[in-house]
Short mmCIF file of C-alpha atoms (C1' of nucleotides) in Angstrom, two decimals:
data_model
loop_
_atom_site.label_atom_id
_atom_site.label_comp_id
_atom_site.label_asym_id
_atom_site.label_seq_id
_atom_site.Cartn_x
_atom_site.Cartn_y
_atom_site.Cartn_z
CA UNK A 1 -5.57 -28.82 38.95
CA UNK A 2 -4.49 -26.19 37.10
CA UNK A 3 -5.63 -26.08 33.12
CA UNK A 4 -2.09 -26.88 30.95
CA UNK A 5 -1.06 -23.32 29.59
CA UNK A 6 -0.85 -24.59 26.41
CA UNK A 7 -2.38 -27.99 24.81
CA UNK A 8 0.03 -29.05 22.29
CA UNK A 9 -2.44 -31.70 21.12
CA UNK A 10 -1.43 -34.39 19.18
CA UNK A 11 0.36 -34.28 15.85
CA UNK A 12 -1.62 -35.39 13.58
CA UNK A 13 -3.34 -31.55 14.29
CA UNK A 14 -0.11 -30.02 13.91
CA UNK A 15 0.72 -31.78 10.81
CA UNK A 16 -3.11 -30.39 9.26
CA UNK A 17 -2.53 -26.82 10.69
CA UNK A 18 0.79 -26.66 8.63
CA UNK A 19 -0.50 -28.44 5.50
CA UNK A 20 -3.50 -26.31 5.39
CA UNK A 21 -1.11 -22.95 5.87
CA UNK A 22 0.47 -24.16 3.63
CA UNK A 23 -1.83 -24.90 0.89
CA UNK A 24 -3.57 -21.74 1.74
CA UNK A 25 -0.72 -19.77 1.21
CA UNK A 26 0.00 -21.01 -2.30
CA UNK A 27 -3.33 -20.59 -3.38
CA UNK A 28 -4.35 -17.30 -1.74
CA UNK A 29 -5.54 -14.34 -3.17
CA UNK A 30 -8.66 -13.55 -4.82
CA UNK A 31 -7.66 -15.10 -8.32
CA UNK A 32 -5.71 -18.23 -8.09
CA UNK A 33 -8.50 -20.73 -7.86
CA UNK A 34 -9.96 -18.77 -11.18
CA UNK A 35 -6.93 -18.63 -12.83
CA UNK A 36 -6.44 -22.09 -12.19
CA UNK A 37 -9.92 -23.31 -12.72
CA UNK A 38 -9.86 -21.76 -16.13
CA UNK A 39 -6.68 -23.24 -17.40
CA UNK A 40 -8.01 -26.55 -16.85
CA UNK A 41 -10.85 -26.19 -18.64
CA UNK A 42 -9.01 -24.35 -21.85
CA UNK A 43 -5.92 -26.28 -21.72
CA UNK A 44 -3.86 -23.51 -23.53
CA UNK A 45 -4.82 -19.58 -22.80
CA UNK A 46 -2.81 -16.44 -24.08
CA UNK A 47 -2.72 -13.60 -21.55
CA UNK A 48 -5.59 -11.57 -23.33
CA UNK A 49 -7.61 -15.18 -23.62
CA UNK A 50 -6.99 -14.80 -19.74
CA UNK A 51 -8.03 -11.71 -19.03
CA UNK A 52 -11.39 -11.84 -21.33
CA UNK A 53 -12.22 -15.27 -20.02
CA UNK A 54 -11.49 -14.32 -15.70
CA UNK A 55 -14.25 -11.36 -15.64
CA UNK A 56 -13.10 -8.55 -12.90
CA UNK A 57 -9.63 -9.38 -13.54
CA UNK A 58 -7.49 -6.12 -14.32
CA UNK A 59 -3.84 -6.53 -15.63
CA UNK A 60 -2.01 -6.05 -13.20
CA UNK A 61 -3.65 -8.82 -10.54
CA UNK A 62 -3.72 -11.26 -13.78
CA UNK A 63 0.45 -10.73 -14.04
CA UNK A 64 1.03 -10.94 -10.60
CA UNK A 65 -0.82 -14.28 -9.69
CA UNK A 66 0.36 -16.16 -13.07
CA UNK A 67 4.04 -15.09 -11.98
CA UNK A 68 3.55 -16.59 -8.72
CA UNK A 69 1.49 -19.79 -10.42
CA UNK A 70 4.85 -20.36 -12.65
CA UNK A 71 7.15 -20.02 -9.07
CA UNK A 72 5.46 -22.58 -7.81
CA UNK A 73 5.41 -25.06 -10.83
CA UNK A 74 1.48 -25.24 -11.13
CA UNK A 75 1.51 -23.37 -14.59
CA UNK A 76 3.84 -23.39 -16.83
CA UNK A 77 4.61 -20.19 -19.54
CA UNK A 78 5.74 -20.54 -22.74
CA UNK A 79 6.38 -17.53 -25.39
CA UNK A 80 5.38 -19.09 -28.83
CA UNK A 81 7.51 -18.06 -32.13
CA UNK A 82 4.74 -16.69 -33.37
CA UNK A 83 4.26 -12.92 -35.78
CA UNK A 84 2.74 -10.73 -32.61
CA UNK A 85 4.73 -12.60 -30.02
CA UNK A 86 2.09 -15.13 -28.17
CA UNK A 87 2.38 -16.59 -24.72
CA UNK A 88 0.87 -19.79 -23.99
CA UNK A 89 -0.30 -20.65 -20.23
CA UNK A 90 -0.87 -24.46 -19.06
CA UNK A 91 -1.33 -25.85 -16.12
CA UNK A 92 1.12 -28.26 -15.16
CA UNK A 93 1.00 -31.82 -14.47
CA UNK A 94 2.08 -31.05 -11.13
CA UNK A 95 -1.02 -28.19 -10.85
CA UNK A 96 -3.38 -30.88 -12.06
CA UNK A 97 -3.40 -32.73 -9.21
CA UNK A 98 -5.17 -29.59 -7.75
CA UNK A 99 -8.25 -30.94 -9.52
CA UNK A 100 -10.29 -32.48 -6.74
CA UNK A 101 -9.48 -29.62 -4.41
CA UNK A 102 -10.90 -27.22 -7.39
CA UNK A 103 -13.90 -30.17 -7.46
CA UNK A 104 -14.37 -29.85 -3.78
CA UNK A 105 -14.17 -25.77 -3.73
CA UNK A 106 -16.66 -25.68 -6.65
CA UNK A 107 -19.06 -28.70 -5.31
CA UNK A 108 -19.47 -26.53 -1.95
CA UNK A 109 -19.80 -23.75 -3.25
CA UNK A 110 -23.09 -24.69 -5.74
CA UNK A 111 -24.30 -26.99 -2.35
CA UNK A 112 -24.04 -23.70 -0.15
CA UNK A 113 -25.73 -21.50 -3.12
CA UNK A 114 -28.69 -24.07 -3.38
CA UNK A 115 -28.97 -24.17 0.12
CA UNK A 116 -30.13 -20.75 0.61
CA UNK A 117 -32.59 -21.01 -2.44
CA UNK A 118 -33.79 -23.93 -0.87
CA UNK A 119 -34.60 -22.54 2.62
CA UNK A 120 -36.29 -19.50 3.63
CA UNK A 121 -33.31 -17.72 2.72
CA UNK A 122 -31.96 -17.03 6.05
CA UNK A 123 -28.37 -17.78 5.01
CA UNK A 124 -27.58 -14.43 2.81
CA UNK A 125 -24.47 -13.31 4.18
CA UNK A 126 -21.11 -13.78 1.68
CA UNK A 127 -23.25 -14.65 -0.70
CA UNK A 128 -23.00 -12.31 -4.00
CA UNK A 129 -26.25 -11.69 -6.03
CA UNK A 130 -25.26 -12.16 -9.50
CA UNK B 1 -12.09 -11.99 -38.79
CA UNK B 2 -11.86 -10.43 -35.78
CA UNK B 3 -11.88 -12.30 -32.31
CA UNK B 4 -15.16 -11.73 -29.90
CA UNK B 5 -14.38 -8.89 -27.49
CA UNK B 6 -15.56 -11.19 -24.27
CA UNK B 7 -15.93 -15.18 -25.01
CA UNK B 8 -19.03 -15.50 -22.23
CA UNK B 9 -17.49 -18.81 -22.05
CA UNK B 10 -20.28 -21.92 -21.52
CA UNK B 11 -22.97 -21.95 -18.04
CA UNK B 12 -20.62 -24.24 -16.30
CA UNK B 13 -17.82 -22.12 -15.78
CA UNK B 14 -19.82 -19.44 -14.93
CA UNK B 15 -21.39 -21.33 -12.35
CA UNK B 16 -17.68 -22.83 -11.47
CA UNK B 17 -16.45 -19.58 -11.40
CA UNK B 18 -19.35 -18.24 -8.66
CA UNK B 19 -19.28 -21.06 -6.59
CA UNK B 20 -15.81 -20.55 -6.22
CA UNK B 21 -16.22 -16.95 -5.40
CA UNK B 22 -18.88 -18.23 -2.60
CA UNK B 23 -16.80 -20.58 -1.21
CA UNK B 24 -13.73 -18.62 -0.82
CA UNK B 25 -16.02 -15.60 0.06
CA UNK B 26 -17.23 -17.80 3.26
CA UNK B 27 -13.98 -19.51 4.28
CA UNK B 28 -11.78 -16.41 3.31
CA UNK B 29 -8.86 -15.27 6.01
CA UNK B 30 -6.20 -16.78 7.58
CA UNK B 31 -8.15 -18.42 10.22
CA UNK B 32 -10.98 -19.51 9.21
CA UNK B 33 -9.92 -23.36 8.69
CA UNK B 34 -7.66 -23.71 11.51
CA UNK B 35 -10.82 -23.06 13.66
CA UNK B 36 -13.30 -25.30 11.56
CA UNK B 37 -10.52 -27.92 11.65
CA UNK B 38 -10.05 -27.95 14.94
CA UNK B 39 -13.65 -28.03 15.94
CA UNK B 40 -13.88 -30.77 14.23
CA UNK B 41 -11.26 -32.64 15.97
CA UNK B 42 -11.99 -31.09 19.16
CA UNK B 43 -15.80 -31.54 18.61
CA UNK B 44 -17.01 -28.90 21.56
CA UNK B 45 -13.93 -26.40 22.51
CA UNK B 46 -14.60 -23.24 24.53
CA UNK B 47 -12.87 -19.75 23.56
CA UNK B 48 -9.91 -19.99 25.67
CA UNK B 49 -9.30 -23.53 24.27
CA UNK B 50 -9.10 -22.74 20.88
CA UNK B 51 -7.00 -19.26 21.78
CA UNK B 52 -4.99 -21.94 23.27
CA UNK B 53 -5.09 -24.73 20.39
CA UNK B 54 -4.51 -22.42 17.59
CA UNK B 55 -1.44 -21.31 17.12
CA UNK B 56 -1.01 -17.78 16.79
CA UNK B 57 -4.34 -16.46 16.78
CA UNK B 58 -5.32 -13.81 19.29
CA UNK B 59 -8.12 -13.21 21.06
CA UNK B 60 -9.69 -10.37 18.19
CA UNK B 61 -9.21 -12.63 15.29
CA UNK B 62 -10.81 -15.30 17.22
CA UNK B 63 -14.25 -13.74 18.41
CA UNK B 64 -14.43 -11.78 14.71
CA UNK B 65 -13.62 -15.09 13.09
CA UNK B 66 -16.11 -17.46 15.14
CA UNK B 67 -18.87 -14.51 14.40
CA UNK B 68 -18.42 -14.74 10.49
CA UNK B 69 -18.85 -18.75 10.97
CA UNK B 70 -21.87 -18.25 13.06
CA UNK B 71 -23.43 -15.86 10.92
CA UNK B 72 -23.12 -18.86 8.20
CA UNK B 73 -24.36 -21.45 10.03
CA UNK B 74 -21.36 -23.12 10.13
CA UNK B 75 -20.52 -23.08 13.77
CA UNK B 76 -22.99 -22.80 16.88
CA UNK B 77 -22.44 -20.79 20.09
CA UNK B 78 -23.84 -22.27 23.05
CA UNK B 79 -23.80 -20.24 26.50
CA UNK B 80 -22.80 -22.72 29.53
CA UNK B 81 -24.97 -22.51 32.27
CA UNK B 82 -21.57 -23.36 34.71
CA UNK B 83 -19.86 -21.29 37.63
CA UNK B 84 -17.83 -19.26 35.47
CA UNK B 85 -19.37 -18.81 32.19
CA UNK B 86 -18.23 -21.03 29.21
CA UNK B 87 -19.29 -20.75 25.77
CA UNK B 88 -18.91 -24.11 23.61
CA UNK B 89 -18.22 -23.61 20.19
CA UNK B 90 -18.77 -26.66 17.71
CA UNK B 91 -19.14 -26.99 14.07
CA UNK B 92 -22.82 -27.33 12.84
CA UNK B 93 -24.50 -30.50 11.12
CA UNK B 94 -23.67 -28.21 8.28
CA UNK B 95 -20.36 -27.02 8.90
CA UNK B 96 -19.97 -30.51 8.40
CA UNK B 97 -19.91 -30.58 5.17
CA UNK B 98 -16.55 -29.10 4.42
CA UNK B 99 -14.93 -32.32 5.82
CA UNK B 100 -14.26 -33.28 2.52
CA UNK B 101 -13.17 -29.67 1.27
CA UNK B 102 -10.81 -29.23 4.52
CA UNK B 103 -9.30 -33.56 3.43
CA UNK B 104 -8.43 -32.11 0.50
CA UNK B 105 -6.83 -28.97 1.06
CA UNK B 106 -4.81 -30.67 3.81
CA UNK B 107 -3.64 -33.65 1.72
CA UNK B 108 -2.42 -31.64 -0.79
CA UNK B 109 -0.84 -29.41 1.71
CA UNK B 110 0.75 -32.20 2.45
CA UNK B 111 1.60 -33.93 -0.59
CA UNK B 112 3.21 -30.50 -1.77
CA UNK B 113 5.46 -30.73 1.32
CA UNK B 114 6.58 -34.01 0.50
CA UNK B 115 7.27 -33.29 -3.21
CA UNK B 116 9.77 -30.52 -1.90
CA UNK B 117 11.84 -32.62 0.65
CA UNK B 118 11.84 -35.39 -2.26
CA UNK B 119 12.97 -33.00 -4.88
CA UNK B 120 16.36 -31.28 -4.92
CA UNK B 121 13.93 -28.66 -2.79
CA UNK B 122 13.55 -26.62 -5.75
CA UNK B 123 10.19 -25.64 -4.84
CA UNK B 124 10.51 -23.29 -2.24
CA UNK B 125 8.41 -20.38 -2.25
CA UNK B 126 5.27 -20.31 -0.28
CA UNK B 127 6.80 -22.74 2.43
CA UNK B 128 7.37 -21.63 6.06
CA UNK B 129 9.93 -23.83 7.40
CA UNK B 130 8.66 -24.52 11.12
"C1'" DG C 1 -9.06 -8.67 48.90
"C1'" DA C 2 -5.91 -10.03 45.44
"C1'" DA C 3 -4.98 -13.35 41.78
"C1'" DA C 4 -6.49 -15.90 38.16
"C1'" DG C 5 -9.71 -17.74 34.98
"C1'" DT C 6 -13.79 -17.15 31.88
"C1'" DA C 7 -15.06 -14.48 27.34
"C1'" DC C 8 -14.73 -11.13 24.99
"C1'" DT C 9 -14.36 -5.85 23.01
"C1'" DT C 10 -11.84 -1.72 21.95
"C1'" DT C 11 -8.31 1.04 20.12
"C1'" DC C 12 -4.58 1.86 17.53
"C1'" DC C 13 -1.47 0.77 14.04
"C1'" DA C 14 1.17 -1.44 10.04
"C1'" DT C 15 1.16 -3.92 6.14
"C1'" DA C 16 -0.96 -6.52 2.38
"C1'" DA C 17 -4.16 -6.86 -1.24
"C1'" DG C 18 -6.28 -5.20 -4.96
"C1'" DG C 19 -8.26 -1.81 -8.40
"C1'" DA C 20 -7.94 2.15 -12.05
"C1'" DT C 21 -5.46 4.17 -15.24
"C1'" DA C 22 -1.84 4.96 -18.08
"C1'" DC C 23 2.16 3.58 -20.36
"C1'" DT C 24 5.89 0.73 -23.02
"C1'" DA C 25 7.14 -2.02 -26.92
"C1'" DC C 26 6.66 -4.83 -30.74
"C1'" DC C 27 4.19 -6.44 -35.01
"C1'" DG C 28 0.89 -6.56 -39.01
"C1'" DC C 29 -2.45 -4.44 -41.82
"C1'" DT C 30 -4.28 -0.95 -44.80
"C1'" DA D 1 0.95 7.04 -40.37
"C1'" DG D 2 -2.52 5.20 -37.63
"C1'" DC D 3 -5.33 1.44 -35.75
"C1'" DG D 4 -5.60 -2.80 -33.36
"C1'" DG D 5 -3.74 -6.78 -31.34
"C1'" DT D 6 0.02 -9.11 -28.61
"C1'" DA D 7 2.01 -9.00 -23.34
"C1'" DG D 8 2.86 -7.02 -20.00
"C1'" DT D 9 4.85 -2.83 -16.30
"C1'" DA D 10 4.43 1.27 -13.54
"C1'" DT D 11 2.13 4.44 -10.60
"C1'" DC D 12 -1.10 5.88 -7.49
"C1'" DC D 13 -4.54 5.14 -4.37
"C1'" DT D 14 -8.04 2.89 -1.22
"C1'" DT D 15 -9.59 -0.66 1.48
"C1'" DA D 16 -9.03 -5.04 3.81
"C1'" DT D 17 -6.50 -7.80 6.90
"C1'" DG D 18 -4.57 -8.75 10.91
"C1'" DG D 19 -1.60 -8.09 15.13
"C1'" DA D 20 -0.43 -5.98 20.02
"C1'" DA D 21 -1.95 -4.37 24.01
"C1'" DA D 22 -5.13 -3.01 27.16
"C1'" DG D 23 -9.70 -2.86 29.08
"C1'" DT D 24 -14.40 -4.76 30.68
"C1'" DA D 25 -17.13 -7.66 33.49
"C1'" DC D 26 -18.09 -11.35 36.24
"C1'" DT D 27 -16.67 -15.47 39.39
"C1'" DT D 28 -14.18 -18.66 41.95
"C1'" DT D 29 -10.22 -19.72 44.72
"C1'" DC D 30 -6.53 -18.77 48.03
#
DNA sequence: GAAAGTACTTTCCATAAGGATACTACCGCT
DNA sequence: AGCGGTAGTATCCTTATGGAAAGTACTTTC
């Protein structure tokens, strides 16, 4: 019997492969998870607040990511009446409900980091010395 | 008074911000979830059945992504001693773990999908219609 | 002995992602 | 007039990512 060229499995699968393309394609990049990680905490950030507060972040990358943040309604961008013309960044209702997934990110990420300081230190590889 | 040229921020983002970094660092690609979340469905899948599961993917993206999850200890390789050798790929005790990451990311994926076909579809960017 | 299946690796190429640097433009202060 | 702060844009360049196609090597089946 031969093997069936192609499994289409069930789709409950194929509804998780697109929701996690999807997801992931929102939130790729190097910065988005910072951005957004950071706007929660401060509630209200000015560009410059931004680009102090995300360190590695250049201009250019910061501009970018926040203009693709606002297309997809997860931060919202206000330009304030103030003297030197201020913008204010928030995230959005609709970008708080990113929370847990932000929670989950940052819970792994500590786990994976303790893990290695725990053992004899065999896991090293993608992990950053800071 | 003049405003502090880099707010360090308090220790907690700092370590939010790395264990993001680590996380993303580890899972980074386009690939690298659609394997671990089919493993885990699948449980024990050789290399030809996940070519075959995952949409998409060829074979160099495959053997370079399953490498990088090795190397973390997040998937084990197991040579078959059968006729024709097979390989079984399966995600580790520790792979584990990112059950709860990979929930997330794909209920949200999915969530976000929804709030577009409820909507007037005004959020449209970042979707792949399929 | 040819086809087909296993599990990859290799090469070559195109595009995407991201960083450094410089620049615009406006305002307030001194 | 010049400095510093606001919020970006523009340009150039390098590296990272990922895809297509073919090749390797070994085995079983027809």
């Amino acid at each position: 019997m031969k093997k069936k060229s192609f499994i289409n499995d069930n789709p409950v699968c194929q509804i998780r492969m697109q929701a996690i393309s999807d997801t992931m394609g929102i939130l790729s990049g190097k910065w988005k998870f910072h951005i957004l990680g950071t706007l929660i905490e401060g509630h209200k950030l000015g560009f410059m607040d931004l680009l102090r507060e995300i360190d590695g972040i250049g201009s250019k990358m910061l501009s970018k990511e926040l203009q693709d943040l606002e297309l997809n309604h997860l931060v919202s961008r206000t330009v304030m009446n103030t003297k030197p013309i201020t913008v204010e960044y928030a995230v959005t209702e609709y970008g708080a409900t990113l929370s847990p997934l932000i929670n989950e990110l940052t819970k792994w990420g500590i786990a994976y980091r303790q893990s290695i300081h725990g053992s004899t230190s065999e896991i090293n590889k993608g992990l950053k010395d800071v």
